[in-house]
Amino acid sequence: MLAVQTLLASSLMASTALAHFTLDYPTTRGFDEDKESDFCGGFTSVSSRQPFPLGSGPVHIDSHHTLATVVAFISTSENPSSFDDFNTTSNGTSIPLASSIFQVAEGERCFNIDLGSLVGLTNGSDVTLQIQYDGGDGNLYQCADLTLIDGYEIPSNETCTTDASKASNASATSSGAASATSSASTDSSSSSGGHKGIVGFGIMSVAMGLAGLTLL
């Protein structure tokens, strides 16, 4: 019996260790799985800024949950230090979501974001991208610091042809999960208070009926 208990405990620890995600492109500020639930995954200082398209550009993540919910935000602050910096600009203008709210299955996934259409960004604008990820055990975060370049060409190995944020590529496996995601998107777009608040959809309603994603 002791051997069985030890095996179960070891399995649980191994499962917990994998309960995260990585931001692979653009390159994350840093990764520490013990701090991934903190602002910018625990890496609060701006790192070297990377060139990124002013128009449509890809984001690559590696999801370590069977099913998770993802959304992307940006900050126009020179040195964002709190979640509020991803809700409004320095003059109080609300910043739209950089992506839709969508679900991904386990594994390497990508989606495209078009930052050129957001809050008057132009060639040379410095922004910070923050990915929020919830696999059912709380929100996790990763950040990347970018300089937007008009006409910047993404490396050929980083392009994204199967966009996980598109409805045709959705990972949800039941009509219930799909309708919940649709409802969440509607609630988010109709909110006048930035990204704050509770979005009421069960990100793993297909399997476990877990709590919904809490936006920044």
XYZ file of N, CA and C in Angstrom:
648
model
N 0.825 -1.207 0.000
C 0.000 0.000 0.000
C 0.859 1.256 0.000
N 1.952 1.224 0.789
C 2.848 2.369 0.844
C 3.449 2.656 -0.525
N 3.798 1.575 -1.234
C 4.389 1.742 -2.564
C 3.399 2.409 -3.516
N 2.125 2.010 -3.409
C 1.093 2.602 -4.255
C 0.928 4.084 -3.938
N 0.910 4.419 -2.625
C 0.773 5.810 -2.229
C 1.945 6.645 -2.722
N 3.140 6.066 -2.632
C 4.334 6.768 -3.102
C 4.258 7.019 -4.598
N 3.779 6.000 -5.334
C 3.647 6.130 -6.777
C 2.637 7.210 -7.140
N 1.510 7.240 -6.419
C 0.494 8.244 -6.684
C 1.018 9.644 -6.389
N 1.751 9.769 -5.289
C 2.314 11.069 -4.930
C 3.312 11.535 -5.975
N 4.119 10.607 -6.458
C 5.105 10.950 -7.483
C 4.426 11.378 -8.773
N 3.343 10.676 -9.118
C 2.602 11.018 -10.330
C 1.988 12.402 -10.215
N 1.455 12.718 -9.021
C 0.853 14.022 -8.802
C 1.887 15.125 -8.919
N 3.069 14.899 -8.349
C 4.135 15.891 -8.420
C 4.578 16.110 -9.856
N 4.673 15.021 -10.605
C 5.075 15.140 -12.009
C 4.038 15.907 -12.802
N 2.755 15.639 -12.512
C 1.676 16.336 -13.197
C 1.713 17.827 -12.897
N 1.951 18.162 -11.605
C 1.999 19.559 -11.207
C 3.145 20.285 -11.880
N 4.276 19.599 -12.009
C 5.455 20.218 -12.606
C 5.226 20.589 -14.060
N 4.301 19.880 -14.708
C 4.028 20.146 -16.116
C 2.859 21.103 -16.314
N 2.279 21.559 -15.201
C 1.069 22.373 -15.284
C 1.409 23.828 -15.568
N 1.923 24.115 -16.759
C 2.272 25.471 -17.131
C 2.290 25.585 -18.648
N 2.753 26.716 -19.127
C 2.933 26.891 -20.564
C 4.195 27.702 -20.782
N 4.697 27.670 -21.990
C 5.838 28.513 -22.333
C 5.471 29.403 -23.514
N 6.020 30.605 -23.506
C 5.910 31.520 -24.641
C 7.208 31.396 -25.421
N 7.110 30.836 -26.610
C 8.306 30.514 -27.389
C 8.643 31.562 -28.454
N 7.621 32.226 -28.994
C 7.853 33.314 -29.946
C 6.696 34.300 -29.864
N 6.977 35.599 -29.731
C 8.304 36.156 -29.488
C 8.891 35.643 -28.176
N 10.192 35.776 -28.021
C 10.875 35.186 -26.875
C 10.429 35.833 -25.570
N 10.093 34.997 -24.597
C 9.655 35.482 -23.296
C 10.780 36.191 -22.545
N 10.400 37.061 -21.615
C 11.387 37.714 -20.747
C 12.181 36.689 -19.947
N 11.516 35.623 -19.582
C 12.150 34.585 -18.776
C 11.101 33.610 -18.296
N 11.538 32.455 -17.833
C 10.586 31.433 -17.397
C 10.995 30.850 -16.051
N 10.056 30.878 -15.113
C 10.208 30.227 -13.812
C 8.835 29.690 -13.453
N 8.664 28.370 -13.534
C 7.329 27.804 -13.346
C 6.752 28.095 -11.965
N 7.610 28.351 -10.981
C 7.118 28.658 -9.641
C 6.559 30.075 -9.540
N 6.883 30.927 -10.511
C 6.438 32.321 -10.480
C 5.489 32.655 -11.625
N 5.092 31.658 -12.381
C 4.329 31.931 -13.596
C 2.942 32.501 -13.318
N 2.476 32.373 -12.082
C 1.183 32.958 -11.730
C 1.305 34.439 -11.375
N 2.536 34.961 -11.323
C 2.757 36.371 -11.013
C 2.720 37.224 -12.281
N 2.628 38.523 -12.095
C 2.668 39.475 -13.201
C 3.883 39.203 -14.086
N 3.638 39.065 -15.386
C 4.695 38.769 -16.367
C 5.517 37.538 -15.980
N 4.872 36.582 -15.339
C 5.565 35.352 -14.974
C 6.688 35.560 -13.984
N 6.616 36.658 -13.217
C 7.639 36.935 -12.218
C 8.812 37.742 -12.732
N 8.816 38.067 -14.024
C 9.904 38.851 -14.616
C 9.368 40.256 -14.896
N 9.619 41.165 -13.972
C 8.951 42.463 -13.987
C 9.738 43.567 -14.687
N 10.965 43.293 -15.092
C 11.777 44.318 -15.755
C 11.766 44.118 -17.266
N 11.738 45.226 -17.994
C 11.771 45.161 -19.453
C 13.096 44.566 -19.907
N 13.022 43.624 -20.832
C 14.220 43.004 -21.392
C 14.514 43.642 -22.747
N 15.521 43.136 -23.434
C 15.840 43.657 -24.765
C 14.619 43.517 -25.668
N 14.252 44.603 -26.313
C 13.067 44.570 -27.171
C 13.375 43.871 -28.489
N 12.408 43.091 -28.943
C 12.549 42.320 -30.172
C 11.735 42.971 -31.286
N 12.216 42.941 -32.516
C 11.402 43.439 -33.630
C 10.203 42.526 -33.851
N 9.071 43.138 -34.160
C 7.831 42.390 -34.372
C 6.997 43.175 -35.371
N 6.228 42.490 -36.215
C 5.459 43.198 -37.247
C 4.451 44.190 -36.675
N 4.366 45.346 -37.306
C 3.321 46.297 -36.959
C 1.964 45.750 -37.384
N 1.943 44.976 -38.451
C 0.717 44.313 -38.887
C 0.574 42.955 -38.223
N 0.098 41.986 -38.963
C -0.130 40.652 -38.406
C 1.187 39.937 -38.125
N 1.291 39.368 -36.926
C 2.481 38.617 -36.548
C 2.110 37.424 -35.684
N 2.931 36.380 -35.670
C 2.591 35.148 -34.965
C 3.060 35.126 -33.512
N 2.323 34.392 -32.706
C 2.706 34.083 -31.328
C 2.697 32.567 -31.192
N 3.778 32.009 -30.662
C 3.880 30.562 -30.472
C 3.956 30.242 -28.987
N 3.116 29.323 -28.539
C 3.165 28.853 -27.158
C 3.219 27.331 -27.156
N 3.655 26.785 -26.033
C 3.623 25.337 -25.820
C 2.739 25.088 -24.614
N 1.579 24.500 -24.850
C 0.588 24.286 -23.802
C 0.785 22.925 -23.144
N 0.856 22.914 -21.819
C 1.088 21.676 -21.084
C -0.162 21.187 -20.358
N -1.317 21.694 -20.755
C -2.595 21.229 -20.223
C -3.400 20.587 -21.349
N -4.275 19.675 -20.987
C -5.132 19.023 -21.973
C -5.976 20.044 -22.722
N -6.486 21.028 -21.998
C -7.273 22.097 -22.600
C -7.068 23.355 -21.776
N -6.834 24.458 -22.420
C -6.589 25.711 -21.700
C -7.177 26.876 -22.480
N -7.384 27.978 -21.777
C -7.896 29.192 -22.386
C -6.794 30.244 -22.429
N -6.708 30.929 -23.556
C -5.610 31.866 -23.807
C -6.173 33.203 -24.268
N -5.513 34.280 -23.862
C -5.825 35.607 -24.377
C -4.548 36.435 -24.318
N -4.405 37.378 -25.242
C -3.210 38.220 -25.306
C -3.579 39.679 -25.054
N -2.695 40.370 -24.327
C -2.849 41.786 -24.027
C -1.575 42.522 -24.437
N -1.672 43.823 -24.625
C -0.457 44.615 -24.808
C -0.487 45.820 -23.882
N 0.702 46.308 -23.576
C 0.860 47.562 -22.850
C 1.710 48.496 -23.694
N 1.328 49.770 -23.716
C 2.123 50.774 -24.419
C 3.037 51.525 -23.459
N 3.026 51.131 -22.195
C 3.893 51.757 -21.203
C 5.351 51.410 -21.479
N 6.247 52.361 -21.251
C 7.669 52.119 -21.465
C 8.195 51.032 -20.541
N 7.649 50.981 -19.331
C 8.065 49.973 -18.362
C 6.849 49.538 -17.551
N 5.991 48.700 -18.116
C 4.776 48.299 -17.404
C 5.108 47.580 -16.104
N 4.425 47.974 -15.050
C 4.737 47.415 -13.736
C 3.544 46.772 -13.054
N 2.380 46.821 -13.701
C 1.189 46.225 -13.103
C 0.221 45.826 -14.200
N -0.777 45.046 -13.822
C -1.791 44.634 -14.786
C -2.558 45.838 -15.334
N -2.678 46.900 -14.537
C -3.396 48.085 -14.999
C -2.761 48.682 -16.250
N -1.452 48.516 -16.396
C -0.763 49.056 -17.570
C -1.177 48.355 -18.854
N -1.843 47.205 -18.730
C -2.328 46.476 -19.900
C -3.810 46.750 -20.151
N -4.410 47.611 -19.333
C -5.811 47.977 -19.503
C -5.986 49.317 -20.194
N -5.107 50.275 -19.859
C -5.227 51.617 -20.417
C -3.853 52.183 -20.756
N -3.838 53.160 -21.663
C -2.608 53.879 -21.982
C -2.352 54.929 -20.900
N -1.237 55.635 -21.012
C -0.887 56.649 -20.016
C -1.894 57.796 -19.978
N -2.612 58.021 -21.090
C -3.618 59.094 -21.099
C -5.031 58.579 -20.819
N -5.129 57.316 -20.413
C -6.413 56.768 -19.998
C -7.223 56.091 -21.078
N -6.677 55.997 -22.282
C -7.388 55.321 -23.368
C -7.392 53.813 -23.137
N -8.557 53.199 -23.259
C -8.648 51.749 -23.077
C -7.913 51.019 -24.192
N -7.201 49.970 -23.817
C -6.466 49.171 -24.790
C -7.276 47.912 -25.105
N -7.638 47.695 -26.360
C -8.389 46.475 -26.706
C -7.546 45.222 -26.478
N -8.212 44.091 -26.382
C -7.498 42.819 -26.339
C -6.668 42.664 -27.607
N -5.491 42.070 -27.464
C -4.644 41.825 -28.636
C -5.061 40.565 -29.373
N -5.908 39.760 -28.757
C -6.421 38.545 -29.398
C -7.830 38.299 -28.905
N -8.502 37.367 -29.547
C -9.765 36.880 -29.009
C -9.458 35.987 -27.810
N -10.502 35.594 -27.094
C -10.361 34.597 -26.031
C -10.636 33.245 -26.667
N -9.691 32.336 -26.574
C -9.849 31.069 -27.287
C -9.223 29.926 -26.500
N -9.529 28.720 -26.921
C -9.035 27.520 -26.253
C -7.992 26.805 -27.097
N -7.042 26.184 -26.416
C -6.023 25.394 -27.104
C -5.905 24.034 -26.437
N -5.567 23.042 -27.233
C -5.262 21.720 -26.704
C -3.784 21.672 -26.323
N -3.390 20.573 -25.743
C -2.000 20.397 -25.325
C -1.074 20.369 -26.539
N 0.120 20.910 -26.368
C 1.117 20.864 -27.427
C 1.507 22.240 -27.931
N 2.308 22.268 -28.974
C 2.765 23.523 -29.562
C 1.644 24.131 -30.404
N 1.272 25.365 -30.075
C 0.172 26.051 -30.753
C 0.617 27.458 -31.139
N -0.047 28.019 -32.127
C 0.274 29.389 -32.527
C -1.005 30.135 -32.876
N -0.910 31.450 -32.832
C -2.009 32.306 -33.270
C -1.410 33.629 -33.732
N -2.164 34.350 -34.530
C -1.690 35.614 -35.084
C -2.373 36.794 -34.404
N -1.612 37.865 -34.205
C -2.164 39.093 -33.650
C -1.811 40.248 -34.587
N -2.710 41.210 -34.692
C -2.490 42.383 -35.542
C -2.453 43.613 -34.643
N -1.250 44.025 -34.266
C -1.107 45.125 -33.320
C -1.243 46.492 -33.976
N -1.130 46.538 -35.300
C -1.207 47.817 -35.997
C -2.558 48.486 -35.891
N -3.583 47.707 -35.556
C -4.935 48.253 -35.487
C -5.298 48.731 -34.079
N -4.362 48.646 -33.134
C -4.675 48.939 -31.738
C -4.112 50.288 -31.291
N -4.927 51.087 -30.657
C -4.576 52.323 -29.938
C -3.496 53.165 -30.606
N -3.591 53.354 -31.915
C -2.712 54.281 -32.607
C -1.249 53.898 -32.669
N -0.952 52.612 -32.641
C 0.438 52.170 -32.716
C 0.992 52.420 -34.115
N 2.262 52.801 -34.180
C 2.892 53.124 -35.456
C 4.260 52.463 -35.546
N 4.898 52.624 -36.684
C 6.238 52.086 -36.885
C 7.185 52.616 -35.806
N 7.865 51.703 -35.116
C 8.784 52.085 -34.055
C 8.185 52.100 -32.666
N 6.879 51.858 -32.532
C 6.249 51.841 -31.208
C 6.804 50.704 -30.359
N 7.068 51.010 -29.097
C 7.495 49.991 -28.140
C 6.282 49.514 -27.354
N 6.098 48.210 -27.290
C 4.984 47.624 -26.548
C 5.482 46.397 -25.794
N 4.692 45.988 -24.820
C 4.942 44.723 -24.127
C 3.731 43.829 -24.325
N 3.976 42.628 -24.769
C 2.933 41.626 -24.972
C 2.862 40.735 -23.741
N 1.659 40.530 -23.219
C 1.474 39.606 -22.097
C 0.442 38.549 -22.489
N 0.830 37.290 -22.348
C -0.070 36.171 -22.618
C -0.622 35.673 -21.294
N -1.937 35.554 -21.231
C -2.599 35.001 -20.052
C -3.148 33.628 -20.419
N -2.877 32.656 -19.566
C -3.168 31.249 -19.872
C -3.788 30.618 -18.636
N -4.885 29.901 -18.817
C -5.530 29.209 -17.694
C -5.894 27.794 -18.110
N -5.195 26.836 -17.526
C -5.474 25.436 -17.796
C -6.370 24.804 -16.757
N -6.969 25.641 -15.884
C -7.890 25.122 -14.889
C -7.408 25.267 -13.467
N -6.126 25.626 -13.287
C -5.600 25.762 -11.933
C -5.115 27.184 -11.662
N -5.704 28.154 -12.343
C -5.357 29.548 -12.113
C -4.642 30.176 -13.292
N -4.636 31.493 -13.314
C -4.022 32.221 -14.416
C -2.503 32.190 -14.346
N -1.885 32.009 -15.504
C -0.436 32.034 -15.652
C -0.089 33.083 -16.698
N 1.112 33.663 -16.588
C 1.469 34.794 -17.446
C 2.890 34.670 -17.984
N 3.071 35.199 -19.196
C 4.391 35.359 -19.787
C 4.394 36.666 -20.573
N 5.531 37.374 -20.559
C 5.643 38.652 -21.257
C 6.798 38.654 -22.247
N 6.662 39.481 -23.273
C 7.730 39.717 -24.244
C 7.709 41.195 -24.611
N 8.878 41.790 -24.696
C 9.009 43.211 -25.008
C 9.351 43.387 -26.484
N 8.591 44.248 -27.169
C 8.663 44.330 -28.625
C 8.836 45.764 -29.112
N 9.429 45.899 -30.278
C 9.400 47.137 -31.052
C 8.713 46.820 -32.372
N 7.652 47.529 -32.675
C 6.859 47.234 -33.867
C 7.504 47.859 -35.100
N 7.683 47.039 -36.127
C 8.347 47.466 -37.353
C 7.413 47.228 -38.539
N 7.127 48.281 -39.267
C 6.287 48.157 -40.458
C 7.032 47.353 -41.524
N 6.422 46.263 -41.981
C 7.029 45.431 -43.012
C 8.048 44.435 -42.502
N 8.165 44.290 -41.176
C 9.137 43.327 -40.641
C 8.772 41.907 -41.075
N 9.749 41.171 -41.551
C 9.521 39.805 -42.013
C 9.880 38.806 -40.917
N 8.894 38.024 -40.548
C 9.078 36.991 -39.533
C 9.963 35.883 -40.094
N 10.856 35.310 -39.278
C 11.621 34.143 -39.741
C 10.678 33.058 -40.256
N 11.059 32.396 -41.317
C 10.170 31.436 -41.976
C 9.733 30.306 -41.050
N 10.560 29.974 -40.061
C 10.205 28.885 -39.153
C 9.278 29.337 -38.027
N 8.913 30.624 -38.004
C 8.045 31.136 -36.947
C 6.676 31.563 -37.463
N 6.403 31.353 -38.730
C 5.097 31.726 -39.260
C 4.009 30.837 -38.662
N 2.768 31.291 -38.737
C 1.648 30.538 -38.160
C 0.559 30.377 -39.211
N 0.419 29.170 -39.723
C -0.594 28.902 -40.744
C -1.864 28.291 -40.156
N -1.745 27.589 -39.030
C -2.917 27.018 -38.357
C -3.171 27.823 -37.096
N -3.943 28.876 -37.247
C -4.176 29.842 -36.177
C -5.168 29.277 -35.161
N -4.687 29.023 -33.945
C -5.527 28.401 -32.921
C -6.653 29.310 -32.450
N -6.550 30.606 -32.720
C -7.589 31.530 -32.266
C -8.774 31.600 -33.220
N -8.645 30.995 -34.391
C -9.733 31.003 -35.357
C -10.749 29.926 -35.027
N -12.021 30.235 -35.250
C -13.092 29.308 -34.901
C -12.927 27.963 -35.593
N -12.417 27.971 -36.824
C -12.279 26.730 -37.583
C -11.224 25.803 -37.003
N -10.332 26.355 -36.148
C -9.283 25.542 -35.542
C -9.485 25.367 -34.045
N -10.693 25.669 -33.549
C -10.954 25.630 -32.113
C -10.718 24.241 -31.551
N -10.243 24.214 -30.288
C -9.932 22.944 -29.640
C -11.110 22.377 -28.866
N -12.175 23.177 -28.679
C -13.314 22.695 -27.914
C -13.925 21.480 -28.584
N -14.334 20.513 -27.777
C -14.845 19.266 -28.333
C -16.318 19.049 -28.023
N -17.005 20.076 -27.561
C -18.443 19.933 -27.355
C -19.110 21.260 -27.640
N -20.397 21.212 -27.980
C -21.112 22.445 -28.271
C -21.216 23.310 -27.034
N -21.242 22.693 -25.856
C -21.321 23.459 -24.615
C -20.107 24.332 -24.424
N -18.924 23.783 -24.634
C -17.697 24.562 -24.473
C -17.624 25.648 -25.523
N -18.041 25.330 -26.741
C -17.975 26.309 -27.818
C -18.896 27.485 -27.539
N -20.116 27.207 -27.081
C -21.048 28.289 -26.815
C -20.591 29.119 -25.632
N -19.946 28.488 -24.653
C -19.437 29.224 -23.499
C -18.347 30.182 -23.917
N -17.472 29.739 -24.808
C -16.404 30.605 -25.300
C -16.983 31.790 -26.050
N -18.010 31.537 -26.873
C -18.656 32.612 -27.613
C -19.258 33.633 -26.664
N -19.889 33.148 -25.594
C -20.485 34.039 -24.610
C -19.434 34.884 -23.933
N -18.280 34.281 -23.635
C -17.202 35.013 -22.971
C -16.703 36.142 -23.842
N -16.551 35.870 -25.132
C -16.072 36.899 -26.045
C -17.046 38.061 -26.107
N -18.333 37.741 -26.106
C -19.348 38.787 -26.143
C -19.292 39.639 -24.895
N -19.170 38.980 -23.722
C -19.109 39.710 -22.470
C -17.902 40.621 -22.429
N -16.764 40.127 -22.936
C -15.533 40.908 -22.894
C -15.625 42.132 -23.782
N -16.163 41.955 -25.005
C -16.224 43.065 -25.950
C -17.219 44.125 -25.517
N -18.222 43.739 -24.723
C -19.234 44.704 -24.325
C -18.868 45.424 -23.041
N -17.802 44.997 -22.376
C -17.401 45.620 -21.120
C -16.744 46.961 -21.386
N -17.083 47.983 -20.594
C -16.473 49.303 -20.752
C -15.351 49.523 -19.763
N -15.046 48.541 -18.946
C -14.042 48.710 -17.905
C -12.737 48.050 -18.222
N -12.277 48.116 -19.457
C -11.008 47.480 -19.809
C -11.139 45.983 -19.740
N -10.067 45.308 -19.263
C -10.066 43.861 -19.221
C -10.424 43.319 -17.842
N -10.707 44.205 -16.884
C -10.948 43.737 -15.530
C -12.307 43.063 -15.432
N -12.434 42.146 -14.455
C -13.705 41.517 -14.211
C -13.663 40.037 -14.463
N -14.750 39.395 -14.186
C -14.850 37.958 -14.346
C -15.528 37.651 -15.661
N -14.914 36.778 -16.434
C -15.538 36.294 -17.662
C -16.073 34.913 -17.362
N -17.386 34.745 -17.452
C -17.996 33.528 -16.949
C -18.106 32.423 -17.960
N -16.980 31.752 -18.231
C -17.098 30.557 -19.057
C -16.200 29.477 -18.500
N -16.673 28.233 -18.561
C -15.912 27.109 -18.033
C -14.909 26.649 -19.052
N -13.628 26.901 -18.810
C -12.633 26.603 -19.829
C -12.432 25.119 -20.041
N -12.807 24.327 -19.059
C -12.705 22.887 -19.256
C -14.041 22.238 -18.949
N -15.115 22.893 -19.378
C -16.440 22.356 -19.107
C -16.642 21.017 -19.773
N -15.870 20.752 -20.813
C -15.984 19.473 -21.502
C -15.677 18.337 -20.543
N -14.626 18.507 -19.724
C -14.153 17.388 -18.921
C -14.395 17.551 -17.435
N -14.218 18.775 -16.895
C -14.160 18.885 -15.450
C -15.004 20.013 -14.870
N -15.563 20.891 -15.719
C -16.378 21.979 -15.206
C -15.611 22.906 -14.287
N -14.400 23.266 -14.652
C -13.573 24.091 -13.795
C -13.993 25.552 -13.873
N -13.441 26.369 -12.984
C -13.785 27.784 -12.921
C -13.323 28.511 -14.170
N -13.948 29.662 -14.452
C -13.635 30.417 -15.656
C -12.393 31.272 -15.526
N -12.008 31.867 -16.631
C -10.826 32.715 -16.711
C -11.133 34.080 -16.121
N -10.266 34.567 -15.249
C -10.380 35.904 -14.709
C -9.420 36.801 -15.455
N -9.942 37.781 -16.168
C -9.079 38.646 -16.960
C -8.353 39.632 -16.070
N -7.285 40.213 -16.619
C -6.415 41.137 -15.893
C -7.207 42.174 -15.114
